[in-house]
mmCIF file of C-alpha atoms and ligand atoms in Angstrom:
data_model
loop_
_atom_site.group_PDB
_atom_site.id
_atom_site.type_symbol
_atom_site.label_atom_id
_atom_site.label_comp_id
_atom_site.label_asym_id
_atom_site.label_seq_id
_atom_site.Cartn_x
_atom_site.Cartn_y
_atom_site.Cartn_z
ATOM 1 C CA MET A 1 8.528 57.038 -50.186
ATOM 2 C CA THR A 2 10.509 54.677 -52.253
ATOM 3 C CA ASP A 3 11.048 51.230 -51.316
ATOM 4 C CA ALA A 4 14.729 52.370 -50.533
ATOM 5 C CA PHE A 5 13.543 54.235 -47.531
ATOM 6 C CA ASN A 6 11.393 51.467 -46.346
ATOM 7 C CA LEU A 7 12.347 50.176 -42.789
ATOM 8 C CA ASP A 8 9.708 47.286 -42.530
ATOM 9 C CA GLY A 9 11.186 44.387 -40.501
ATOM 10 C CA ARG A 10 13.807 46.557 -39.043
ATOM 11 C CA VAL A 11 14.676 46.996 -35.295
ATOM 12 C CA ALA A 12 16.007 50.292 -34.073
ATOM 13 C CA VAL A 13 17.067 51.399 -30.560
ATOM 14 C CA VAL A 14 17.038 55.080 -30.122
ATOM 15 C CA THR A 15 18.708 56.439 -27.181
ATOM 16 C CA GLY A 16 17.362 59.834 -25.716
ATOM 17 C CA GLY A 17 14.169 58.631 -27.298
ATOM 18 C CA GLY A 18 11.768 60.103 -24.738
ATOM 19 C CA ARG A 19 11.572 63.737 -26.052
ATOM 20 C CA GLY A 20 13.091 66.411 -28.474
ATOM 21 C CA ILE A 21 15.071 65.118 -31.426
ATOM 22 C CA GLY A 22 15.073 61.512 -30.094
ATOM 23 C CA ARG A 23 11.446 61.416 -29.882
ATOM 24 C CA ALA A 24 11.146 62.638 -33.320
ATOM 25 C CA ILE A 25 13.487 60.181 -34.644
ATOM 26 C CA ALA A 26 11.785 57.226 -32.862
ATOM 27 C CA LEU A 27 8.375 58.440 -34.386
ATOM 28 C CA GLU A 28 9.809 58.804 -37.725
ATOM 29 C CA LEU A 29 11.739 55.462 -37.884
ATOM 30 C CA ALA A 30 8.342 53.848 -36.842
ATOM 31 C CA ALA A 31 6.651 55.686 -39.569
ATOM 32 C CA ALA A 32 9.018 54.168 -42.060
ATOM 33 C CA GLY A 33 8.163 50.720 -40.681
ATOM 34 C CA ALA A 34 10.688 49.839 -37.873
ATOM 35 C CA ALA A 35 9.903 48.535 -34.739
ATOM 36 C CA VAL A 36 11.383 51.031 -32.274
ATOM 37 C CA VAL A 37 12.960 50.875 -28.775
ATOM 38 C CA PRO A 38 13.201 54.366 -27.450
ATOM 39 C CA THR A 39 15.288 54.537 -24.322
ATOM 40 C CA ALA A 40 16.155 57.220 -21.753
ATOM 41 C CA ARG A 41 16.153 57.662 -17.998
ATOM 42 C CA THR A 42 12.669 59.025 -17.556
ATOM 43 C CA SER A 43 10.303 56.191 -18.034
ATOM 44 C CA GLU A 44 7.314 58.284 -18.492
ATOM 45 C CA GLU A 45 8.547 59.837 -21.465
ATOM 46 C CA VAL A 46 9.923 56.681 -23.241
ATOM 47 C CA GLU A 47 6.568 55.069 -22.365
ATOM 48 C CA ALA A 48 4.422 58.145 -24.083
ATOM 49 C CA VAL A 49 6.597 57.527 -27.084
ATOM 50 C CA ALA A 50 6.058 53.725 -27.272
ATOM 51 C CA ALA A 51 2.387 54.469 -26.805
ATOM 52 C CA GLU A 52 2.289 56.948 -29.712
ATOM 53 C CA ILE A 53 4.026 54.386 -31.939
ATOM 54 C CA GLU A 54 1.574 51.933 -30.913
ATOM 55 C CA ASP A 55 -1.394 54.040 -31.489
ATOM 56 C CA ALA A 56 -0.323 54.547 -34.814
ATOM 57 C CA ASP A 57 -0.300 50.584 -35.298
ATOM 58 C CA GLY A 58 3.728 50.368 -35.074
ATOM 59 C CA THR A 59 5.716 48.297 -32.733
ATOM 60 C CA ALA A 60 7.628 49.662 -29.910
ATOM 61 C CA ILE A 61 9.048 48.719 -26.394
ATOM 62 C CA ALA A 62 9.803 51.466 -24.010
ATOM 63 C CA ALA A 63 13.119 50.832 -22.060
ATOM 64 C CA THR A 64 14.597 52.748 -19.418
ATOM 65 C CA ALA A 65 18.402 53.154 -18.757
ATOM 66 C CA ASP A 66 21.139 55.653 -18.351
ATOM 67 C CA VAL A 67 23.741 55.442 -21.049
ATOM 68 C CA THR A 68 26.521 55.620 -18.585
ATOM 69 C CA ASP A 69 25.175 52.535 -16.828
ATOM 70 C CA ARG A 70 26.754 49.586 -18.469
ATOM 71 C CA ASP A 71 24.610 46.950 -16.877
ATOM 72 C CA ALA A 72 21.554 48.982 -17.793
ATOM 73 C CA VAL A 73 22.550 49.430 -21.458
ATOM 74 C CA SER A 74 23.293 45.614 -21.663
ATOM 75 C CA ALA A 75 19.804 44.841 -20.307
ATOM 76 C CA VAL A 76 18.145 47.069 -22.893
ATOM 77 C CA ILE A 77 20.051 45.422 -26.023
ATOM 78 C CA GLU A 78 19.219 41.902 -24.489
ATOM 79 C CA ARG A 79 15.671 42.659 -23.936
ATOM 80 C CA THR A 80 15.457 44.191 -27.449
ATOM 81 C CA GLU A 81 17.004 41.091 -29.041
ATOM 82 C CA ALA A 82 14.915 38.588 -26.929
ATOM 83 C CA GLU A 83 11.516 40.390 -27.657
ATOM 84 C CA LEU A 84 12.091 41.771 -31.238
ATOM 85 C CA GLY A 85 14.688 39.351 -32.552
ATOM 86 C CA GLY A 86 17.665 41.576 -33.029
ATOM 87 C CA ILE A 87 18.904 45.086 -33.857
ATOM 88 C CA ASP A 88 19.521 46.589 -37.348
ATOM 89 C CA ILE A 89 19.658 50.237 -36.384
ATOM 90 C CA VAL A 90 21.384 52.092 -33.381
ATOM 91 C CA VAL A 91 20.821 55.629 -33.117
ATOM 92 C CA ASN A 92 23.018 57.454 -30.516
ATOM 93 C CA ASN A 93 21.018 60.462 -29.800
ATOM 94 C CA ALA A 94 21.342 60.888 -25.923
ATOM 95 C CA GLY A 95 23.209 63.982 -24.911
ATOM 96 C CA PHE A 96 23.325 67.136 -22.724
ATOM 97 C CA ASN A 97 25.158 70.181 -22.163
ATOM 98 C CA PRO A 98 24.715 71.266 -18.843
ATOM 99 C CA ASP A 99 25.294 74.684 -17.201
ATOM 100 C CA ASP A 100 28.454 73.805 -15.306
ATOM 101 C CA ALA A 101 30.002 72.908 -18.778
ATOM 102 C CA LEU A 102 29.412 76.337 -20.141
ATOM 103 C CA GLY A 103 32.099 78.919 -19.988
ATOM 104 C CA ARG A 104 35.717 79.988 -20.587
ATOM 105 C CA PRO A 105 37.956 76.907 -20.648
ATOM 106 C CA GLU A 106 39.635 78.054 -17.282
ATOM 107 C CA ASP A 107 36.241 78.253 -15.586
ATOM 108 C CA VAL A 108 35.066 74.611 -16.448
ATOM 109 C CA SER A 109 36.226 71.804 -14.276
ATOM 110 C CA THR A 110 37.644 68.605 -15.377
ATOM 111 C CA GLU A 111 34.816 66.812 -13.555
ATOM 112 C CA SER A 112 32.441 68.604 -15.792
ATOM 113 C CA LEU A 113 34.055 67.646 -18.897
ATOM 114 C CA GLY A 114 34.051 64.206 -17.898
ATOM 115 C CA ASP A 115 30.595 64.229 -17.068
ATOM 116 C CA VAL A 116 29.721 65.502 -20.648
ATOM 117 C CA LEU A 117 32.231 62.895 -22.293
ATOM 118 C CA ALA A 118 30.546 60.179 -20.258
ATOM 119 C CA VAL A 119 27.194 60.681 -21.680
ATOM 120 C CA ASN A 120 27.642 62.248 -25.271
ATOM 121 C CA LEU A 121 30.819 60.120 -26.237
ATOM 122 C CA GLU A 122 31.276 57.100 -23.948
ATOM 123 C CA GLY A 123 27.605 56.553 -23.793
ATOM 124 C CA ALA A 124 27.349 56.021 -27.693
ATOM 125 C CA PHE A 125 30.422 53.828 -27.619
ATOM 126 C CA GLU A 126 28.859 51.472 -25.046
ATOM 127 C CA VAL A 127 25.438 51.310 -26.702
ATOM 128 C CA THR A 128 26.922 50.670 -29.999
ATOM 129 C CA THR A 129 29.541 47.986 -29.064
ATOM 130 C CA ALA A 130 26.751 46.316 -26.773
ATOM 131 C CA ALA A 131 24.775 45.876 -29.765
ATOM 132 C CA ALA A 132 27.488 44.649 -32.028
ATOM 133 C CA GLU A 133 26.616 41.030 -32.518
ATOM 134 C CA SER A 134 23.082 41.911 -33.487
ATOM 135 C CA LEU A 135 24.191 44.706 -36.111
ATOM 136 C CA PHE A 136 26.820 42.302 -37.557
ATOM 137 C CA GLU A 137 24.105 39.680 -38.062
ATOM 138 C CA SER A 138 21.417 41.924 -39.306
ATOM 139 C CA GLY A 139 22.554 42.028 -43.033
ATOM 140 C CA GLY A 140 21.812 45.862 -43.091
ATOM 141 C CA GLY A 141 23.179 47.130 -39.804
ATOM 142 C CA ALA A 142 23.432 50.909 -39.339
ATOM 143 C CA VAL A 143 24.438 53.102 -36.603
ATOM 144 C CA ILE A 144 23.482 56.972 -36.509
ATOM 145 C CA ASN A 145 25.391 59.249 -34.091
ATOM 146 C CA VAL A 146 23.736 62.459 -33.362
ATOM 147 C CA ALA A 147 26.467 64.838 -33.236
ATOM 148 C CA SER A 148 26.104 68.625 -33.708
ATOM 149 C CA VAL A 149 27.651 71.521 -35.658
ATOM 150 C CA GLY A 150 30.006 71.605 -32.459
ATOM 151 C CA GLY A 151 31.448 68.270 -33.921
ATOM 152 C CA LEU A 152 32.400 70.025 -36.949
ATOM 153 C CA VAL A 153 33.675 73.396 -35.840
ATOM 154 C CA GLY A 154 34.533 75.191 -32.616
ATOM 155 C CA LEU A 155 31.704 77.064 -30.470
ATOM 156 C CA PRO A 156 32.941 79.444 -27.756
ATOM 157 C CA ARG A 157 31.982 78.623 -24.255
ATOM 158 C CA GLN A 158 30.982 75.041 -24.849
ATOM 159 C CA HIS A 159 34.325 73.150 -24.696
ATOM 160 C CA PRO A 160 33.171 70.070 -23.195
ATOM 161 C CA TYR A 161 30.240 69.685 -25.458
ATOM 162 C CA VAL A 162 32.270 70.482 -28.473
ATOM 163 C CA ALA A 163 35.134 67.949 -27.360
ATOM 164 C CA SER A 164 32.273 65.310 -27.120
ATOM 165 C CA LYS A 165 30.759 66.145 -30.375
ATOM 166 C CA HIS A 166 33.873 66.223 -32.340
ATOM 167 C CA GLY A 167 34.918 62.752 -30.506
ATOM 168 C CA LEU A 168 31.759 61.554 -31.665
ATOM 169 C CA VAL A 169 32.379 62.499 -35.228
ATOM 170 C CA GLY A 170 35.823 60.935 -35.003
ATOM 171 C CA LEU A 171 34.409 57.606 -33.469
ATOM 172 C CA THR A 172 31.782 57.594 -36.440
ATOM 173 C CA LYS A 173 34.616 57.652 -38.973
ATOM 174 C CA SER A 174 36.852 55.147 -37.325
ATOM 175 C CA MET A 175 34.181 52.660 -36.413
ATOM 176 C CA ALA A 176 32.858 52.945 -40.116
ATOM 177 C CA LEU A 177 36.407 51.536 -41.067
ATOM 178 C CA ASP A 178 36.499 48.517 -38.740
ATOM 179 C CA TRP A 179 32.817 47.747 -39.360
ATOM 180 C CA ALA A 180 32.604 48.028 -43.127
ATOM 181 C CA PRO A 181 31.251 46.140 -44.921
ATOM 182 C CA GLU A 182 28.763 44.741 -42.712
ATOM 183 C CA VAL A 183 27.486 47.888 -40.856
ATOM 184 C CA ARG A 184 27.515 51.298 -41.831
ATOM 185 C CA VAL A 185 28.368 54.069 -39.328
ATOM 186 C CA ASN A 186 27.288 57.551 -39.856
ATOM 187 C CA ALA A 187 26.437 60.699 -37.955
ATOM 188 C CA VAL A 188 24.124 63.745 -38.430
ATOM 189 C CA ALA A 189 25.228 67.142 -37.271
ATOM 190 C CA PRO A 190 22.250 69.275 -36.354
ATOM 191 C CA GLY A 191 22.229 72.993 -36.078
ATOM 192 C CA TYR A 192 20.018 74.861 -33.538
ATOM 193 C CA VAL A 193 16.828 72.747 -33.034
ATOM 194 C CA SER A 194 14.099 73.987 -30.981
ATOM 195 C CA THR A 195 13.810 71.522 -28.102
ATOM 196 C CA ALA A 196 14.129 71.461 -24.010
ATOM 197 C CA LEU A 197 18.047 71.784 -24.622
ATOM 198 C CA THR A 198 17.687 75.115 -26.654
ATOM 199 C CA GLU A 199 14.817 76.818 -24.502
ATOM 200 C CA ASP A 200 16.823 79.051 -22.691
ATOM 201 C CA LEU A 201 19.021 80.194 -25.709
ATOM 202 C CA GLU A 202 15.729 80.804 -27.894
ATOM 203 C CA ALA A 203 14.180 82.631 -24.796
ATOM 204 C CA ASN A 204 17.316 85.098 -24.661
ATOM 205 C CA GLU A 205 16.421 87.399 -27.631
ATOM 206 C CA ARG A 206 20.037 88.495 -28.284
ATOM 207 C CA LEU A 207 21.339 85.017 -28.473
ATOM 208 C CA ARG A 208 18.497 84.050 -30.621
ATOM 209 C CA GLN A 209 19.107 86.762 -33.020
ATOM 210 C CA SER A 210 22.768 85.931 -33.222
ATOM 211 C CA ILE A 211 21.975 82.273 -33.846
ATOM 212 C CA LEU A 212 19.484 83.379 -36.593
ATOM 213 C CA ASP A 213 21.940 85.936 -38.191
ATOM 214 C CA ARG A 214 24.421 83.004 -38.678
ATOM 215 C CA THR A 215 21.818 80.652 -40.128
ATOM 216 C CA PRO A 216 21.144 80.832 -43.757
ATOM 217 C CA LEU A 217 17.857 79.419 -43.391
ATOM 218 C CA GLU A 218 16.915 81.911 -40.839
ATOM 219 C CA ARG A 219 15.246 79.706 -38.244
ATOM 220 C CA PHE A 220 15.836 77.036 -35.613
ATOM 221 C CA ALA A 221 15.130 73.476 -37.026
ATOM 222 C CA THR A 222 12.263 71.348 -35.661
ATOM 223 C CA PRO A 223 13.105 67.887 -34.432
ATOM 224 C CA GLU A 224 11.502 66.213 -37.346
ATOM 225 C CA GLU A 225 13.930 68.029 -39.653
ATOM 226 C CA ILE A 226 16.674 66.097 -37.858
ATOM 227 C CA ALA A 227 14.670 62.779 -38.056
ATOM 228 C CA GLY A 228 14.458 62.992 -41.834
ATOM 229 C CA PRO A 229 18.425 62.661 -42.483
ATOM 230 C CA VAL A 230 18.483 59.959 -39.467
ATOM 231 C CA VAL A 231 15.670 57.653 -41.428
ATOM 232 C CA PHE A 232 17.743 58.267 -44.978
ATOM 233 C CA LEU A 233 21.036 57.057 -43.186
ATOM 234 C CA ALA A 234 19.229 54.189 -41.358
ATOM 235 C CA SER A 235 17.821 53.113 -44.867
ATOM 236 C CA ASP A 236 18.945 51.238 -47.837
ATOM 237 C CA ALA A 237 18.727 54.595 -49.422
ATOM 238 C CA ALA A 238 21.989 55.293 -47.882
ATOM 239 C CA SER A 239 23.431 51.848 -48.854
ATOM 240 C CA TYR A 240 26.609 53.374 -49.894
ATOM 241 C CA VAL A 241 27.107 55.903 -47.194
ATOM 242 C CA THR A 242 29.509 55.144 -44.304
ATOM 243 C CA GLY A 243 31.834 57.201 -42.302
ATOM 244 C CA GLU A 244 29.866 60.445 -43.022
ATOM 245 C CA CYS A 245 28.653 63.297 -41.059
ATOM 246 C CA LEU A 246 25.686 65.044 -42.588
ATOM 247 C CA ALA A 247 24.957 68.506 -41.553
ATOM 248 C CA ALA A 248 21.470 69.316 -40.850
ATOM 249 C CA ASP A 249 22.311 72.802 -39.789
ATOM 250 C CA GLY A 250 20.378 75.215 -41.991
ATOM 251 C CA GLY A 251 23.670 76.114 -43.748
ATOM 252 C CA TRP A 252 25.351 77.011 -40.618
ATOM 253 C CA THR A 253 28.634 75.311 -41.565
ATOM 254 C CA ALA A 254 28.379 76.391 -45.130
ATOM 255 C CA ARG A 255 29.803 79.711 -44.334
HETATM 256 P P1 NAP B 301 16.564 66.841 -24.757
HETATM 257 O O1 NAP B 301 15.433 67.385 -25.544
HETATM 258 O O2 NAP B 301 17.187 67.441 -23.855
HETATM 259 O O3 NAP B 301 16.640 65.444 -24.976
HETATM 260 C C1 NAP B 301 17.604 64.656 -24.578
HETATM 261 C C2 NAP B 301 17.444 63.267 -24.601
HETATM 262 O O4 NAP B 301 18.320 62.353 -24.052
HETATM 263 C C3 NAP B 301 16.172 62.993 -23.625
HETATM 264 O O5 NAP B 301 15.393 61.943 -23.968
HETATM 265 C C4 NAP B 301 17.196 62.505 -22.248
HETATM 266 O O6 NAP B 301 16.213 61.901 -21.342
HETATM 267 C C5 NAP B 301 18.195 61.717 -22.846
HETATM 268 N N1 NAP B 301 19.380 61.461 -21.935
HETATM 269 C C6 NAP B 301 20.064 62.600 -21.487
HETATM 270 N N2 NAP B 301 21.061 62.102 -20.700
HETATM 271 C C7 NAP B 301 20.943 60.681 -20.825
HETATM 272 C C8 NAP B 301 21.578 59.861 -20.260
HETATM 273 N N3 NAP B 301 22.522 59.899 -19.276
HETATM 274 N N4 NAP B 301 21.267 58.498 -20.510
HETATM 275 C C9 NAP B 301 20.296 58.222 -21.149
HETATM 276 N N5 NAP B 301 19.421 59.226 -21.691
HETATM 277 C C10 NAP B 301 19.728 60.392 -21.623
HETATM 278 O O7 NAP B 301 17.778 67.236 -26.115
HETATM 279 P P2 NAP B 301 17.503 67.500 -27.699
HETATM 280 O O8 NAP B 301 17.712 68.752 -27.978
HETATM 281 O O9 NAP B 301 16.621 66.612 -28.246
HETATM 282 O O10 NAP B 301 19.186 66.568 -28.066
HETATM 283 C C11 NAP B 301 19.121 65.431 -28.603
HETATM 284 C C12 NAP B 301 20.658 65.150 -28.864
HETATM 285 O O11 NAP B 301 20.868 66.316 -30.245
HETATM 286 C C13 NAP B 301 21.764 65.541 -28.119
HETATM 287 O O12 NAP B 301 22.834 64.524 -28.503
HETATM 288 C C14 NAP B 301 22.254 66.783 -28.443
HETATM 289 O O13 NAP B 301 23.518 67.243 -28.150
HETATM 290 C C15 NAP B 301 22.000 66.835 -29.974
HETATM 291 N N6 NAP B 301 21.756 68.243 -30.734
HETATM 292 C C16 NAP B 301 20.794 69.117 -30.244
HETATM 293 C C17 NAP B 301 20.798 70.312 -30.877
HETATM 294 C C18 NAP B 301 19.613 71.148 -30.442
HETATM 295 O O14 NAP B 301 19.698 72.310 -30.795
HETATM 296 N N7 NAP B 301 18.481 71.098 -29.690
HETATM 297 C C19 NAP B 301 21.513 70.632 -31.809
HETATM 298 C C20 NAP B 301 22.594 69.761 -32.165
HETATM 299 C C21 NAP B 301 22.714 68.374 -31.636
HETATM 300 P P3 NAP B 301 16.230 61.673 -19.875
HETATM 301 O O15 NAP B 301 16.692 62.959 -19.342
HETATM 302 O O16 NAP B 301 15.055 61.007 -19.323
HETATM 303 O O17 NAP B 301 17.471 60.575 -19.623
#
């Protein structure tokens, strides 16, 4: 790794950092030198990730918060600033796509749409703005939003999710304009990744095969394959990159 990828001395908050893609991001940011605060609702999972980082001689604080709870989010940001001295990197990775938000538009309730937007879009806005002062003081502040190919193209039967991820890509671009030159704001758009979120998809042979048929690299990604692009965007190696959404999708959107 060249020095430009090194994150020594940086502090990163990773939402949804307890499992799946967020866990991999937390571990890779720590491996690159950052002190990391994995945060999610399930305390055992964020504690396990923090312990893994500390076992590898890194620095981590496990923090429990729901990204839709403004007070809980503020508490995580304030605790991070108090205990680690500031925040340089925010990774908005918390997200979900519940069963009641799947289906044809006329079969999905406005309430389900609101629930998905509240976590996937408003949660990211809340966490990022709560960390704004720290990010501006950092001198190398970076925000990375974990979007989806569903933030770049439409996907049938996933309307709330697609709306939330398109919103997140839009937010990435507009915040990048207002926060330049001090803070860079970027997104990654994963294709299909093997995690709890896609377990049912992968178990359904017909669906799995239709995804593989559309993916030039012919497989699901591992969570670590999404973490690499996030570390890049967080680091000085991406110092001239802002307002970008980097697809890590095995070529899905190249078609
Ligand atoms: P996952 O395994 O289900 O993990 C989701 C993480 O987000 C968990 O740590 C979860 O922890 C946390 N989370 C969910 N709701 C939350 C809330 N309200 N407040 C705080 N934390 C919350 O999912 P994943 O596959 O790793 O997905 C991570 C991100 O990547 C999501 O934004 C997803 O949309 C995106 N993505 C995934 C794929 C894929 O194929 N897997 C593809 C494209 C994009 P708690 O439940 O403990 O809160």
